[in-house]
Amino acid sequence: MRLSKLFTKTSKSVPADETARNAQLLIQGGYVHKEMAGVYAYLPLGLKVLNNVADIVRDEMDKVGGQEVWMSVLQPKDIWELTDRWDDAKVDNWFKTKLANGTELGVGLTHEEPVVDSLKPYVNSYKDLPLKVYQIQSKFRNELRAKSGIMRGREFLMKDLYTFSRTEDEHKQQYEELAEAYHRVYERLGIGDITYRTFASGGIFSQFSDEFQTLSHVGEDTIYVDEAKKIAINKEVFTDEVLQQIGLKKDDLVEKRAVEVGNIFSLGTKYTDALGLTYTDEDGAEQQIIMGCYGIGVSRLVGVLAEHFADDKGLAWPKAVAPALVQLVTVGEDEKVISEAEKLYEVLQAAGISVLYDDRAVRPGTKFADADLLGMPYRVVISSKTLEQSSVEVKARTSETAELVPQNSLITHLQA
RNA sequence: CGGGGAUUGGCGCAGUUGGCUAGCGCGCGCGGUUUGGGACCGCGAGGUCGAAGGUUCGAGUCCUUUAUCCCCGACCA
């Protein structure tokens, strides 16, 4: 990707209508465009990050046997009435619309009903279970107030997975399998050490749930962390009774602010019963199916990562999600510099290293400032000075100092 | 949904007690000098001041309504 061809530009001034650091940086860097409150478009660089996060989530879901689908955003009213979740008094953040003939439709805010509905033709026998189905798709929620930049929007990308089990034991096993997969996702994103499985309320789904909370000063939730056990409890269910139930002692807990980056629920047979999804067991008897649902806010994670991996100069993406590993920067207009840079651009990409190539005819200061703002893990500078020593200058975004690396060992240096 | 703040070229802002062709910085275009931490000079394009209504000889400025955005709260997967 050449910066000279990229239609987005960086901005020196902080957007006036954002106070959240994540949105300020993402807008200044041209990663996202704010369309309206709580609704953001992902521009080329932002989409790369979003897709990189989604790919990690997808990979971990696939590894535990998740089968990916793409459900519909438009929702028929009837299946939601079966579970009593159509009424605005019961679920107040629906976006609803109508067909030309007046038929009411919902705009998907979660997909328990549709996933159960879509499984009915296929899941009939004990041989079909257990099962994990998931999708990565935009969700639409009519929040009274959007806030925190891209971390709490009205339209956002979410991974939602649903498990279907024959017994409580089987369900519990799937539930824990997913909880472990979630930990691996956060680990790969570089926030494993500050993300806690957190006992919480179940909202509109169930009495209790497990949230995954990432510590952050901009967090919306207050949680109490047991550092030794690496688990936490949300303030909303913080009572002596619940503490005893989950085996935490008040004295071991530290109060923290955190952002919810995942949430998993046991749904029992509420949805499968209501929509009539059952299976026939070995003895030919009809049995109930136990369900679980597991969400990860993919676009919210982009915000969390932007916010967490940033300094006063800009973004500092972890390698796993950065739009490119390297920002290649030319200094000066010397022909030799340009031709060597062009060569390097090709060679790096051929070696599987993604490159954001700053080939613009602008002054070095501008390029360095933009490299800091955009936050690729490495900045590689090539100039007349470095070429005199057959080298390039390599600086990690998170490091204060740069080092000269011989051109012919750059690839191994970057891959280390 | 309650409370507070805001809205003026693409972005960030100024605009006095109502007064003349609405300014500044960034960015953008053209010309020139520059080239290792956001260079400089000259010229230029770009704004019905969120919208509607009103007061007035005259409104960016005053009044009413309304839309949108931000923050606090409530709510929230």
GROMACS .gro file of C-alpha atoms (C1' of nucleotides) in nm:
model
  493
    1MET     CA    1   0.000   0.000   0.000
    2ARG     CA    2   0.141   0.335  -0.108
    3LEU     CA    3   0.062   0.639   0.098
    4SER     CA    4   0.072   0.849  -0.218
    5LYS     CA    5  -0.224   0.651  -0.352
    6LEU     CA    6  -0.417   0.611  -0.027
    7PHE     CA    7  -0.720   0.838  -0.044
    8THR     CA    8  -0.721   0.906   0.328
    9LYS     CA    9  -0.499   1.170   0.481
   10THR     CA   10  -0.381   1.237   0.831
   11SER     CA   11  -0.492   1.541   1.022
   12LYS     CA   12  -0.290   1.755   1.258
   13SER     CA   13  -0.592   1.877   1.446
   14VAL     CA   14  -0.792   1.671   1.690
   15PRO     CA   15  -1.156   1.633   1.588
   16ALA     CA   16  -1.367   1.867   1.798
   17ASP     CA   17  -1.660   1.631   1.837
   18GLU     CA   18  -1.467   1.343   1.990
   19THR     CA   19  -1.328   1.329   2.339
   20ALA     CA   20  -1.253   0.958   2.337
   21ARG     CA   21  -0.886   0.906   2.260
   22ASN     CA   22  -0.953   0.603   2.041
   23ALA     CA   23  -1.183   0.795   1.809
   24GLN     CA   24  -0.956   1.100   1.803
   25LEU     CA   25  -0.658   0.896   1.692
   26LEU     CA   26  -0.850   0.679   1.449
   27ILE     CA   27  -1.003   0.984   1.283
   28GLN     CA   28  -0.677   1.180   1.276
   29GLY     CA   29  -0.506   0.884   1.115
   30GLY     CA   30  -0.783   0.839   0.861
   31TYR     CA   31  -0.871   0.494   0.991
   32VAL     CA   32  -1.240   0.565   1.036
   33HIS     CA   33  -1.497   0.822   0.934
   34LYS     CA   34  -1.768   0.923   1.171
   35GLU     CA   35  -2.099   0.912   0.990
   36MET     CA   36  -2.310   1.007   1.290
   37ALA     CA   37  -2.308   0.951   1.664
   38GLY     CA   38  -2.219   0.588   1.728
   39VAL     CA   39  -2.185   0.504   1.359
   40TYR     CA   40  -1.845   0.484   1.195
   41ALA     CA   41  -1.726   0.390   0.849
   42TYR     CA   42  -1.404   0.191   0.827
   43LEU     CA   43  -1.161   0.337   0.574
   44PRO     CA   44  -0.879   0.135   0.414
   45LEU     CA   45  -0.643   0.132   0.713
   46GLY     CA   46  -0.921   0.091   0.966
   47LEU     CA   47  -1.072  -0.194   0.770
   48LYS     CA   48  -0.737  -0.373   0.771
   49VAL     CA   49  -0.727  -0.355   1.150
   50LEU     CA   50  -1.090  -0.457   1.182
   51ASN     CA   51  -1.035  -0.754   0.952
   52ASN     CA   52  -0.719  -0.854   1.135
   53VAL     CA   53  -0.906  -0.862   1.465
   54ALA     CA   54  -1.194  -1.050   1.304
   55ASP     CA   55  -0.954  -1.304   1.154
   56ILE     CA   56  -0.802  -1.382   1.494
   57VAL     CA   57  -1.149  -1.426   1.641
   58ARG     CA   58  -1.254  -1.640   1.345
   59ASP     CA   59  -0.944  -1.856   1.374
   60GLU     CA   60  -1.007  -1.930   1.740
   61MET     CA   61  -1.375  -2.003   1.681
   62ASP     CA   62  -1.283  -2.240   1.399
   63LYS     CA   63  -1.030  -2.414   1.622
   64VAL     CA   64  -1.300  -2.511   1.870
   65GLY     CA   65  -1.518  -2.639   1.588
   66GLY     CA   66  -1.732  -2.332   1.524
   67GLN     CA   67  -1.911  -2.333   1.189
   68GLU     CA   68  -1.934  -1.989   1.036
   69VAL     CA   69  -2.257  -1.861   0.885
   70TRP     CA   70  -2.394  -1.524   0.775
   71MET     CA   71  -2.739  -1.467   0.913
   72SER     CA   72  -2.974  -1.196   0.800
   73VAL     CA   73  -2.989  -0.846   0.939
   74LEU     CA   74  -3.358  -0.815   0.855
   75GLN     CA   75  -3.566  -1.007   1.105
   76PRO     CA   76  -3.921  -1.138   1.087
   77LYS     CA   77  -4.134  -1.038   1.382
   78ASP     CA   78  -4.291  -1.377   1.450
   79ILE     CA   79  -3.987  -1.562   1.583
   80TRP     CA   80  -3.917  -1.278   1.826
   81GLU     CA   81  -4.275  -1.286   1.951
   82LEU     CA   82  -4.232  -1.653   2.033
   83THR     CA   83  -3.966  -1.558   2.288
   84ASP     CA   84  -4.138  -1.236   2.394
   85ARG     CA   85  -3.851  -1.018   2.277
   86TRP     CA   86  -4.033  -0.817   2.009
   87ASP     CA   87  -4.218  -0.578   2.239
   88ASP     CA   88  -4.035  -0.246   2.281
   89ALA     CA   89  -4.123  -0.259   2.648
   90LYS     CA   90  -3.920  -0.579   2.679
   91VAL     CA   91  -3.629  -0.496   2.448
   92ASP     CA   92  -3.603  -0.121   2.410
   93ASN     CA   93  -3.310  -0.088   2.171
   94TRP     CA   94  -3.459  -0.241   1.859
   95PHE     CA   95  -3.434  -0.066   1.528
   96LYS     CA   96  -3.750  -0.158   1.342
   97THR     CA   97  -3.860  -0.097   0.989
   98LYS     CA   98  -4.139  -0.202   0.752
   99LEU     CA   99  -4.182  -0.368   0.418
  100ALA     CA  100  -4.366  -0.170   0.149
  101ASN     CA  101  -4.680  -0.367   0.237
  102GLY     CA  102  -4.659  -0.263   0.599
  103THR     CA  103  -4.512  -0.583   0.743
  104GLU     CA  104  -4.298  -0.500   1.045
  105LEU     CA  105  -3.935  -0.607   1.045
  106GLY     CA  106  -3.659  -0.591   1.300
  107VAL     CA  107  -3.299  -0.493   1.230
  108GLY     CA  108  -3.080  -0.755   1.394
  109LEU     CA  109  -2.950  -0.668   1.740
  110THR     CA  110  -2.865  -1.027   1.838
  111HIS     CA  111  -2.939  -1.362   1.676
  112GLU     CA  112  -3.061  -1.625   1.922
  113GLU     CA  113  -3.402  -1.652   1.758
  114PRO     CA  114  -3.279  -1.658   1.396
  115VAL     CA  115  -3.004  -1.911   1.462
  116VAL     CA  116  -3.245  -2.150   1.631
  117ASP     CA  117  -3.496  -2.096   1.354
  118SER     CA  118  -3.239  -2.168   1.086
  119LEU     CA  119  -3.126  -2.491   1.253
  120LYS     CA  120  -3.472  -2.644   1.267
  121PRO     CA  121  -3.456  -2.819   0.929
  122TYR     CA  122  -3.118  -2.970   1.010
  123VAL     CA  123  -3.088  -3.050   1.378
  124ASN     CA  124  -3.316  -3.340   1.466
  125SER     CA  125  -3.106  -3.619   1.610
  126TYR     CA  126  -2.869  -3.671   1.899
  127LYS     CA  127  -2.613  -3.736   1.624
  128ASP     CA  128  -2.636  -3.371   1.519
  129LEU     CA  129  -2.520  -3.246   1.858
  130PRO     CA  130  -2.327  -3.082   2.013
  131LEU     CA  131  -2.298  -2.794   1.769
  132LYS     CA  132  -2.135  -2.454   1.750
  133VAL     CA  133  -2.252  -2.195   1.498
  134TYR     CA  134  -2.121  -1.843   1.466
  135GLN     CA  135  -2.109  -1.534   1.252
  136ILE     CA  136  -1.920  -1.207   1.236
  137GLN     CA  137  -2.170  -0.943   1.141
  138SER     CA  138  -2.290  -0.590   1.204
  139LYS     CA  139  -2.533  -0.551   1.488
  140PHE     CA  140  -2.773  -0.262   1.520
  141ARG     CA  141  -2.883  -0.132   1.857
  142ASN     CA  142  -3.079   0.182   1.919
  143GLU     CA  143  -2.876   0.305   2.213
  144LEU     CA  144  -3.010   0.608   2.393
  145ARG     CA  145  -2.663   0.745   2.401
  146ALA     CA  146  -2.362   0.647   2.196
  147LYS     CA  147  -2.030   0.720   2.361
  148SER     CA  148  -1.661   0.643   2.393
  149GLY     CA  149  -1.586   0.674   2.022
  150ILE     CA  150  -1.611   0.344   1.840
  151MET     CA  151  -1.637   0.151   2.166
  152ARG     CA  152  -2.009   0.194   2.206
  153GLY     CA  153  -2.190   0.246   1.882
  154ARG     CA  154  -2.534   0.191   1.738
  155GLU     CA  155  -2.391  -0.011   1.452
  156PHE     CA  156  -2.095  -0.232   1.530
  157LEU     CA  157  -1.923  -0.551   1.425
  158MET     CA  158  -1.975  -0.846   1.654
  159LYS     CA  159  -1.887  -1.210   1.657
  160ASP     CA  160  -2.174  -1.412   1.799
  161LEU     CA  161  -2.147  -1.783   1.851
  162TYR     CA  162  -2.419  -2.019   1.971
  163THR     CA  163  -2.373  -2.362   2.122
  164PHE     CA  164  -2.630  -2.639   2.126
  165SER     CA  165  -2.592  -2.925   2.371
  166ARG     CA  166  -2.779  -3.236   2.480
  167THR     CA  167  -2.700  -3.223   2.850
  168GLU     CA  168  -2.593  -2.974   3.115
  169ASP     CA  169  -2.253  -3.144   3.131
  170GLU     CA  170  -2.210  -3.115   2.760
  171HIS     CA  171  -2.315  -2.753   2.771
  172LYS     CA  172  -2.076  -2.677   3.054
  173GLN     CA  173  -1.796  -2.836   2.858
  174GLN     CA  174  -1.869  -2.625   2.551
  175TYR     CA  175  -1.902  -2.316   2.765
  176GLU     CA  176  -1.559  -2.365   2.918
  177GLU     CA  177  -1.411  -2.451   2.580
  178LEU     CA  178  -1.533  -2.116   2.450
  179ALA     CA  179  -1.412  -1.932   2.760
  180GLU     CA  180  -1.065  -2.069   2.691
  181ALA     CA  181  -1.089  -1.972   2.324
  182TYR     CA  182  -1.179  -1.621   2.438
  183HIS     CA  183  -0.869  -1.603   2.653
  184ARG     CA  184  -0.661  -1.706   2.353
  185VAL     CA  185  -0.818  -1.432   2.142
  186TYR     CA  186  -0.730  -1.163   2.396
  187GLU     CA  187  -0.386  -1.313   2.439
  188ARG     CA  188  -0.320  -1.291   2.066
  189LEU     CA  189  -0.443  -0.934   2.059
  190GLY     CA  190  -0.190  -0.843   2.325
  191ILE     CA  191  -0.438  -0.766   2.601
  192GLY     CA  192  -0.442  -1.105   2.767
  193ASP     CA  193  -0.267  -0.980   3.079
  194ILE     CA  194  -0.528  -0.709   3.142
  195THR     CA  195  -0.839  -0.903   3.046
  196TYR     CA  196  -1.034  -1.082   3.317
  197ARG     CA  197  -1.312  -1.332   3.311
  198THR     CA  198  -1.572  -1.148   3.516
  199PHE     CA  199  -1.883  -1.275   3.686
  200ALA     CA  200  -2.174  -1.054   3.584
  201SER     CA  201  -2.547  -1.023   3.538
  202GLY     CA  202  -2.714  -1.193   3.246
  203GLY     CA  203  -2.910  -0.896   3.114
  204ILE     CA  204  -3.197  -0.989   2.887
  205PHE     CA  205  -3.063  -1.341   2.844
  206SER     CA  206  -3.018  -1.505   3.180
  207GLN     CA  207  -2.959  -1.440   3.545
  208PHE     CA  208  -2.580  -1.450   3.536
  209SER     CA  209  -2.313  -1.446   3.271
  210ASP     CA  210  -1.938  -1.432   3.233
  211GLU     CA  211  -1.798  -1.115   3.088
  212PHE     CA  212  -1.448  -1.061   2.964
  213GLN     CA  213  -1.335  -0.724   3.090
  214THR     CA  214  -1.022  -0.542   2.979
  215LEU     CA  215  -0.880  -0.295   3.228
  216SER     CA  216  -0.899   0.058   3.094
  217HIS     CA  217  -0.933   0.402   3.243
  218VAL     CA  218  -1.206   0.472   2.988
  219GLY     CA  219  -1.400   0.163   3.089
  220GLU     CA  220  -1.773   0.183   3.146
  221ASP     CA  221  -1.778  -0.094   3.402
  222THR     CA  222  -1.650  -0.118   3.754
  223ILE     CA  223  -1.514  -0.460   3.839
  224TYR     CA  224  -1.345  -0.616   4.140
  225VAL     CA  225  -1.038  -0.812   4.045
  226ASP     CA  226  -0.880  -1.104   4.224
  227GLU     CA  227  -0.527  -1.073   4.085
  228ALA     CA  228  -0.414  -1.411   4.213
  229LYS     CA  229  -0.706  -1.605   4.066
  230LYS     CA  230  -0.712  -1.389   3.751
  231ILE     CA  231  -1.087  -1.350   3.774
  232ALA     CA  232  -1.318  -1.064   3.863
  233ILE     CA  233  -1.672  -0.976   3.955
  234ASN     CA  234  -1.880  -0.695   3.811
  235LYS     CA  235  -2.005  -0.429   4.051
  236GLU     CA  236  -2.360  -0.488   3.928
  237VAL     CA  237  -2.372  -0.829   4.100
  238PHE     CA  238  -2.129  -0.749   4.381
  239THR     CA  239  -2.310  -0.889   4.685
  240ASP     CA  240  -2.197  -1.107   4.972
  241GLU     CA  241  -2.420  -1.385   4.849
  242VAL     CA  242  -2.274  -1.386   4.498
  243LEU     CA  243  -1.919  -1.358   4.632
  244GLN     CA  244  -1.973  -1.667   4.839
  245GLN     CA  245  -2.133  -1.846   4.546
  246ILE     CA  246  -1.831  -1.795   4.321
  247GLY     CA  247  -1.574  -1.832   4.597
  248LEU     CA  248  -1.419  -1.487   4.610
  249LYS     CA  249  -1.315  -1.305   4.927
  250LYS     CA  250  -1.376  -0.932   4.958
  251ASP     CA  251  -1.027  -0.873   5.099
  252ASP     CA  252  -0.861  -1.017   4.788
  253LEU     CA  253  -1.041  -0.782   4.551
  254VAL     CA  254  -0.923  -0.459   4.392
  255GLU     CA  255  -1.162  -0.214   4.228
  256LYS     CA  256  -1.085  -0.135   3.862
  257ARG     CA  257  -1.242   0.030   3.559
  258ALA     CA  258  -1.281  -0.198   3.260
  259VAL     CA  259  -1.429  -0.235   2.914
  260GLU     CA  260  -1.643  -0.534   2.831
  261VAL     CA  261  -1.481  -0.706   2.534
  262GLY     CA  262  -1.676  -1.029   2.546
  263ASN     CA  263  -1.973  -1.185   2.716
  264ILE     CA  264  -2.086  -1.544   2.738
  265PHE     CA  265  -2.421  -1.672   2.859
  266SER     CA  266  -2.592  -1.997   2.944
  267LEU     CA  267  -2.938  -1.976   2.795
  268GLY     CA  268  -3.079  -2.308   2.908
  269THR     CA  269  -3.368  -2.420   2.690
  270LYS     CA  270  -3.550  -2.086   2.679
  271TYR     CA  271  -3.497  -2.016   2.309
  272THR     CA  272  -3.490  -2.372   2.180
  273ASP     CA  273  -3.813  -2.450   2.364
  274ALA     CA  274  -3.987  -2.135   2.249
  275LEU     CA  275  -3.898  -2.198   1.886
  276GLY     CA  276  -3.943  -2.575   1.906
  277LEU     CA  277  -3.589  -2.694   1.839
  278THR     CA  278  -3.554  -3.043   1.986
  279TYR     CA  279  -3.374  -3.365   1.908
  280THR     CA  280  -3.457  -3.732   1.917
  281ASP     CA  281  -3.237  -3.934   2.151
  282GLU     CA  282  -3.105  -4.289   2.113
  283ASP     CA  283  -3.433  -4.427   2.245
  284GLY     CA  284  -3.645  -4.227   2.004
  285ALA     CA  285  -3.763  -3.982   2.268
  286GLU     CA  286  -3.786  -3.608   2.203
  287GLN     CA  287  -3.540  -3.405   2.412
  288GLN     CA  288  -3.473  -3.039   2.485
  289ILE     CA  289  -3.162  -2.864   2.359
  290ILE     CA  290  -2.947  -2.651   2.589
  291MET     CA  291  -2.812  -2.336   2.438
  292GLY     CA  292  -2.533  -2.091   2.508
  293CYS     CA  293  -2.439  -1.765   2.340
  294TYR     CA  294  -2.099  -1.604   2.316
  295GLY     CA  295  -2.029  -1.255   2.195
  296ILE     CA  296  -1.714  -1.060   2.114
  297GLY     CA  297  -1.733  -0.697   2.011
  298VAL     CA  298  -1.491  -0.697   1.719
  299SER     CA  299  -1.514  -0.325   1.639
  300ARG     CA  300  -1.509  -0.241   2.007
  301LEU     CA  301  -1.183  -0.433   2.033
  302VAL     CA  302  -1.035  -0.207   1.766
  303GLY     CA  303  -1.122   0.085   1.992
  304VAL     CA  304  -0.979  -0.087   2.298
  305LEU     CA  305  -0.655  -0.165   2.115
  306ALA     CA  306  -0.629   0.188   1.973
  307GLU     CA  307  -0.683   0.332   2.317
  308HIS     CA  308  -0.450   0.094   2.497
  309PHE     CA  309  -0.163   0.089   2.249
  310ALA     CA  310  -0.114   0.461   2.201
  311ASP     CA  311   0.106   0.738   2.330
  312ASP     CA  312   0.104   1.114   2.294
  313LYS     CA  313   0.228   1.082   1.936
  314GLY     CA  314  -0.033   0.843   1.811
  315LEU     CA  315  -0.128   0.482   1.764
  316ALA     CA  316   0.104   0.188   1.824
  317TRP     CA  317  -0.063  -0.125   1.691
  318PRO     CA  318   0.042  -0.472   1.806
  319LYS     CA  319   0.185  -0.674   1.518
  320ALA     CA  320  -0.113  -0.907   1.516
  321VAL     CA  321  -0.356  -0.638   1.406
  322ALA     CA  322  -0.150  -0.359   1.248
  323PRO     CA  323  -0.254  -0.258   0.894
  324ALA     CA  324   0.106  -0.336   0.795
  325LEU     CA  325   0.414  -0.453   0.983
  326VAL     CA  326   0.635  -0.185   0.835
  327GLN     CA  327   0.602   0.176   0.737
  328LEU     CA  328   0.870   0.227   0.475
  329VAL     CA  329   0.981   0.588   0.462
  330THR     CA  330   1.199   0.756   0.203
  331VAL     CA  331   1.389   1.068   0.299
  332GLY     CA  332   1.488   1.305   0.025
  333GLU     CA  333   1.429   1.300  -0.349
  334ASP     CA  334   1.755   1.132  -0.444
  335GLU     CA  335   1.697   0.891  -0.733
  336LYS     CA  336   1.907   0.619  -0.573
  337VAL     CA  337   1.698   0.644  -0.257
  338ILE     CA  338   1.374   0.616  -0.453
  339SER     CA  339   1.491   0.321  -0.662
  340GLU     CA  340   1.626   0.135  -0.359
  341ALA     CA  341   1.304   0.201  -0.172
  342GLU     CA  342   1.096   0.072  -0.462
  343LYS     CA  343   1.309  -0.241  -0.464
  344LEU     CA  344   1.276  -0.283  -0.090
  345TYR     CA  345   0.900  -0.239  -0.115
  346GLU     CA  346   0.880  -0.532  -0.355
  347VAL     CA  347   1.131  -0.750  -0.172
  348LEU     CA  348   0.964  -0.710   0.166
  349GLN     CA  349   0.621  -0.792   0.028
  350ALA     CA  350   0.759  -1.092  -0.158
  351ALA     CA  351   0.890  -1.212   0.179
  352GLY     CA  352   0.540  -1.187   0.322
  353ILE     CA  353   0.600  -0.867   0.514
  354SER     CA  354   0.318  -0.616   0.480
  355VAL     CA  355   0.435  -0.266   0.401
  356LEU     CA  356   0.280   0.077   0.415
  357TYR     CA  357   0.509   0.267   0.180
  358ASP     CA  358   0.541   0.639   0.237
  359ASP     CA  359   0.644   0.737  -0.114
  360ARG     CA  360   0.504   1.088  -0.090
  361ALA     CA  361   0.710   1.387  -0.192
  362VAL     CA  362   0.684   1.554   0.145
  363ARG     CA  363   0.942   1.657   0.397
  364PRO     CA  364   1.091   1.408   0.643
  365GLY     CA  365   0.930   1.567   0.947
  366THR     CA  366   0.586   1.514   0.802
  367LYS     CA  367   0.664   1.152   0.727
  368PHE     CA  368   0.800   1.081   1.073
  369ALA     CA  369   0.505   1.245   1.242
  370ASP     CA  370   0.265   1.044   1.027
  371ALA     CA  371   0.453   0.722   1.096
  372ASP     CA  372   0.411   0.790   1.467
  373LEU     CA  373   0.042   0.875   1.427
  374LEU     CA  374  -0.040   0.575   1.208
  375GLY     CA  375   0.141   0.334   1.439
  376MET     CA  376   0.287   0.054   1.228
  377PRO     CA  377   0.506  -0.166   1.453
  378TYR     CA  378   0.822  -0.078   1.258
  379ARG     CA  379   0.939   0.229   1.075
  380VAL     CA  380   1.205   0.164   0.814
  381VAL     CA  381   1.380   0.475   0.684
  382ILE     CA  382   1.588   0.477   0.370
  383SER     CA  383   1.794   0.783   0.279
  384SER     CA  384   2.122   0.885   0.116
  385LYS     CA  385   2.276   0.863   0.460
  386THR     CA  386   2.167   0.506   0.526
  387LEU     CA  387   2.255   0.397   0.172
  388GLU     CA  388   2.614   0.510   0.219
  389GLN     CA  389   2.637   0.223   0.465
  390SER     CA  390   2.419  -0.010   0.255
  391SER     CA  391   2.173   0.006   0.540
  392VAL     CA  392   1.831   0.122   0.641
  393GLU     CA  393   1.724   0.266   0.971
  394VAL     CA  394   1.480   0.055   1.170
  395LYS     CA  395   1.281   0.187   1.461
  396ALA     CA  396   1.013   0.001   1.653
  397ARG     CA  397   0.713   0.225   1.714
  398THR     CA  398   0.736   0.160   2.085
  399SER     CA  399   1.110   0.220   2.104
  400GLU     CA  400   1.281   0.553   2.152
  401THR     CA  401   1.582   0.471   1.944
  402ALA     CA  402   1.651   0.355   1.590
  403GLU     CA  403   1.923   0.125   1.466
  404LEU     CA  404   2.101   0.086   1.136
  405VAL     CA  405   2.039  -0.252   0.978
  406PRO     CA  406   2.221  -0.373   0.666
  407GLN     CA  407   1.979  -0.389   0.373
  408ASN     CA  408   2.049  -0.756   0.314
  409SER     CA  409   1.954  -0.857   0.667
  410LEU     CA  410   1.642  -0.642   0.699
  411ILE     CA  411   1.400  -0.927   0.638
  412THR     CA  412   1.547  -1.153   0.903
  413HIS     CA  413   1.566  -0.855   1.138
  414LEU     CA  414   1.193  -0.782   1.092
  415GLN     CA  415   1.090  -1.144   1.118
  416ALA     CA  416   1.277  -1.196   1.444
  417C      C1'  417  -3.495   1.010   2.853
  418G      C1'  418  -3.325   1.434   3.258
  419G      C1'  419  -2.917   1.804   3.312
  420G      C1'  420  -2.498   2.088   3.096
  421G      C1'  421  -2.209   2.259   2.669
  422A      C1'  422  -2.152   2.325   2.144
  423U      C1'  423  -2.268   2.414   1.584
  424U      C1'  424  -1.900   2.996   1.143
  425G      C1'  425  -1.495   2.703   0.404
  426G      C1'  426  -1.247   1.993   0.407
  427C      C1'  427  -1.027   2.027   0.958
  428G      C1'  428  -0.925   2.342   1.407
  429C      C1'  429  -1.078   2.826   1.563
  430A      C1'  430  -1.172   3.407   1.622
  431G      C1'  431  -1.566   3.736   1.538
  432U      C1'  432  -1.642   4.339   2.089
  433U      C1'  433  -2.231   4.683   2.330
  434G      C1'  434  -2.628   4.421   1.643
  435G      C1'  435  -2.309   4.806   1.165
  436C      C1'  436  -1.986   4.835   0.604
  437U      C1'  437  -1.698   4.338   0.080
  438A      C1'  438  -1.731   3.740   0.760
  439G      C1'  439  -1.140   3.678   0.941
  440C      C1'  440  -0.705   3.347   1.113
  441G      C1'  441  -0.423   2.875   1.122
  442C      C1'  442  -0.399   2.388   0.893
  443G      C1'  443  -0.517   2.160   0.449
  444C      C1'  444  -0.594   2.237  -0.101
  445G      C1'  445  -0.420   2.463  -0.626
  446C      C1'  446  -0.021   2.740  -0.904
  447G      C1'  447   0.500   2.949  -0.905
  448G      C1'  448   0.968   2.968  -0.653
  449U      C1'  449   1.342   2.860  -0.267
  450U      C1'  450   1.405   2.423   0.048
  451U      C1'  451   1.475   1.861   0.217
  452G      C1'  452   1.653   1.372   0.873
  453G      C1'  453   1.119   1.557   1.318
  454G      C1'  454   0.488   1.852   1.089
  455A      C1'  455   0.994   2.439   0.603
  456C      C1'  456   0.941   2.933   0.389
  457C      C1'  457   0.787   3.331   0.032
  458G      C1'  458   0.428   3.499  -0.333
  459C      C1'  459  -0.040   3.431  -0.575
  460G      C1'  460  -0.517   3.181  -0.564
  461A      C1'  461  -0.974   2.884  -0.495
  462G      C1'  462  -1.316   2.772  -0.118
  463G      C1'  463  -1.824   2.997   0.365
  464U      C1'  464  -2.656   3.145   0.191
  465C      C1'  465  -2.233   3.156   0.973
  466G      C1'  466  -2.674   2.387   1.128
  467A      C1'  467  -3.215   2.476   0.968
  468A      C1'  468  -3.690   2.745   0.987
  469G      C1'  469  -3.945   3.162   1.157
  470G      C1'  470  -3.930   3.644   1.401
  471U      C1'  471  -3.747   4.152   1.595
  472U      C1'  472  -3.471   4.557   1.339
  473C      C1'  473  -3.308   5.060   0.870
  474G      C1'  474  -2.949   4.658   0.940
  475A      C1'  475  -2.858   3.984   1.244
  476G      C1'  476  -2.283   3.533   1.263
  477U      C1'  477  -2.434   3.852   1.695
  478C      C1'  478  -3.108   3.942   1.988
  479C      C1'  479  -3.590   3.617   2.040
  480U      C1'  480  -3.877   3.148   1.930
  481U      C1'  481  -3.890   2.666   1.735
  482U      C1'  482  -3.611   2.270   1.553
  483A      C1'  483  -3.199   1.939   1.399
  484U      C1'  484  -2.729   1.752   1.502
  485C      C1'  485  -2.281   1.667   1.804
  486C      C1'  486  -2.018   1.616   2.287
  487C      C1'  487  -2.015   1.544   2.827
  488C      C1'  488  -2.262   1.381   3.316
  489G      C1'  489  -2.661   1.073   3.470
  490A      C1'  490  -3.029   0.689   3.369
  491C      C1'  491  -3.010   0.263   3.033
  492C      C1'  492  -2.710  -0.101   2.805
  493A      C1'  493  -2.498  -0.724   2.460
   0.00000   0.00000   0.00000
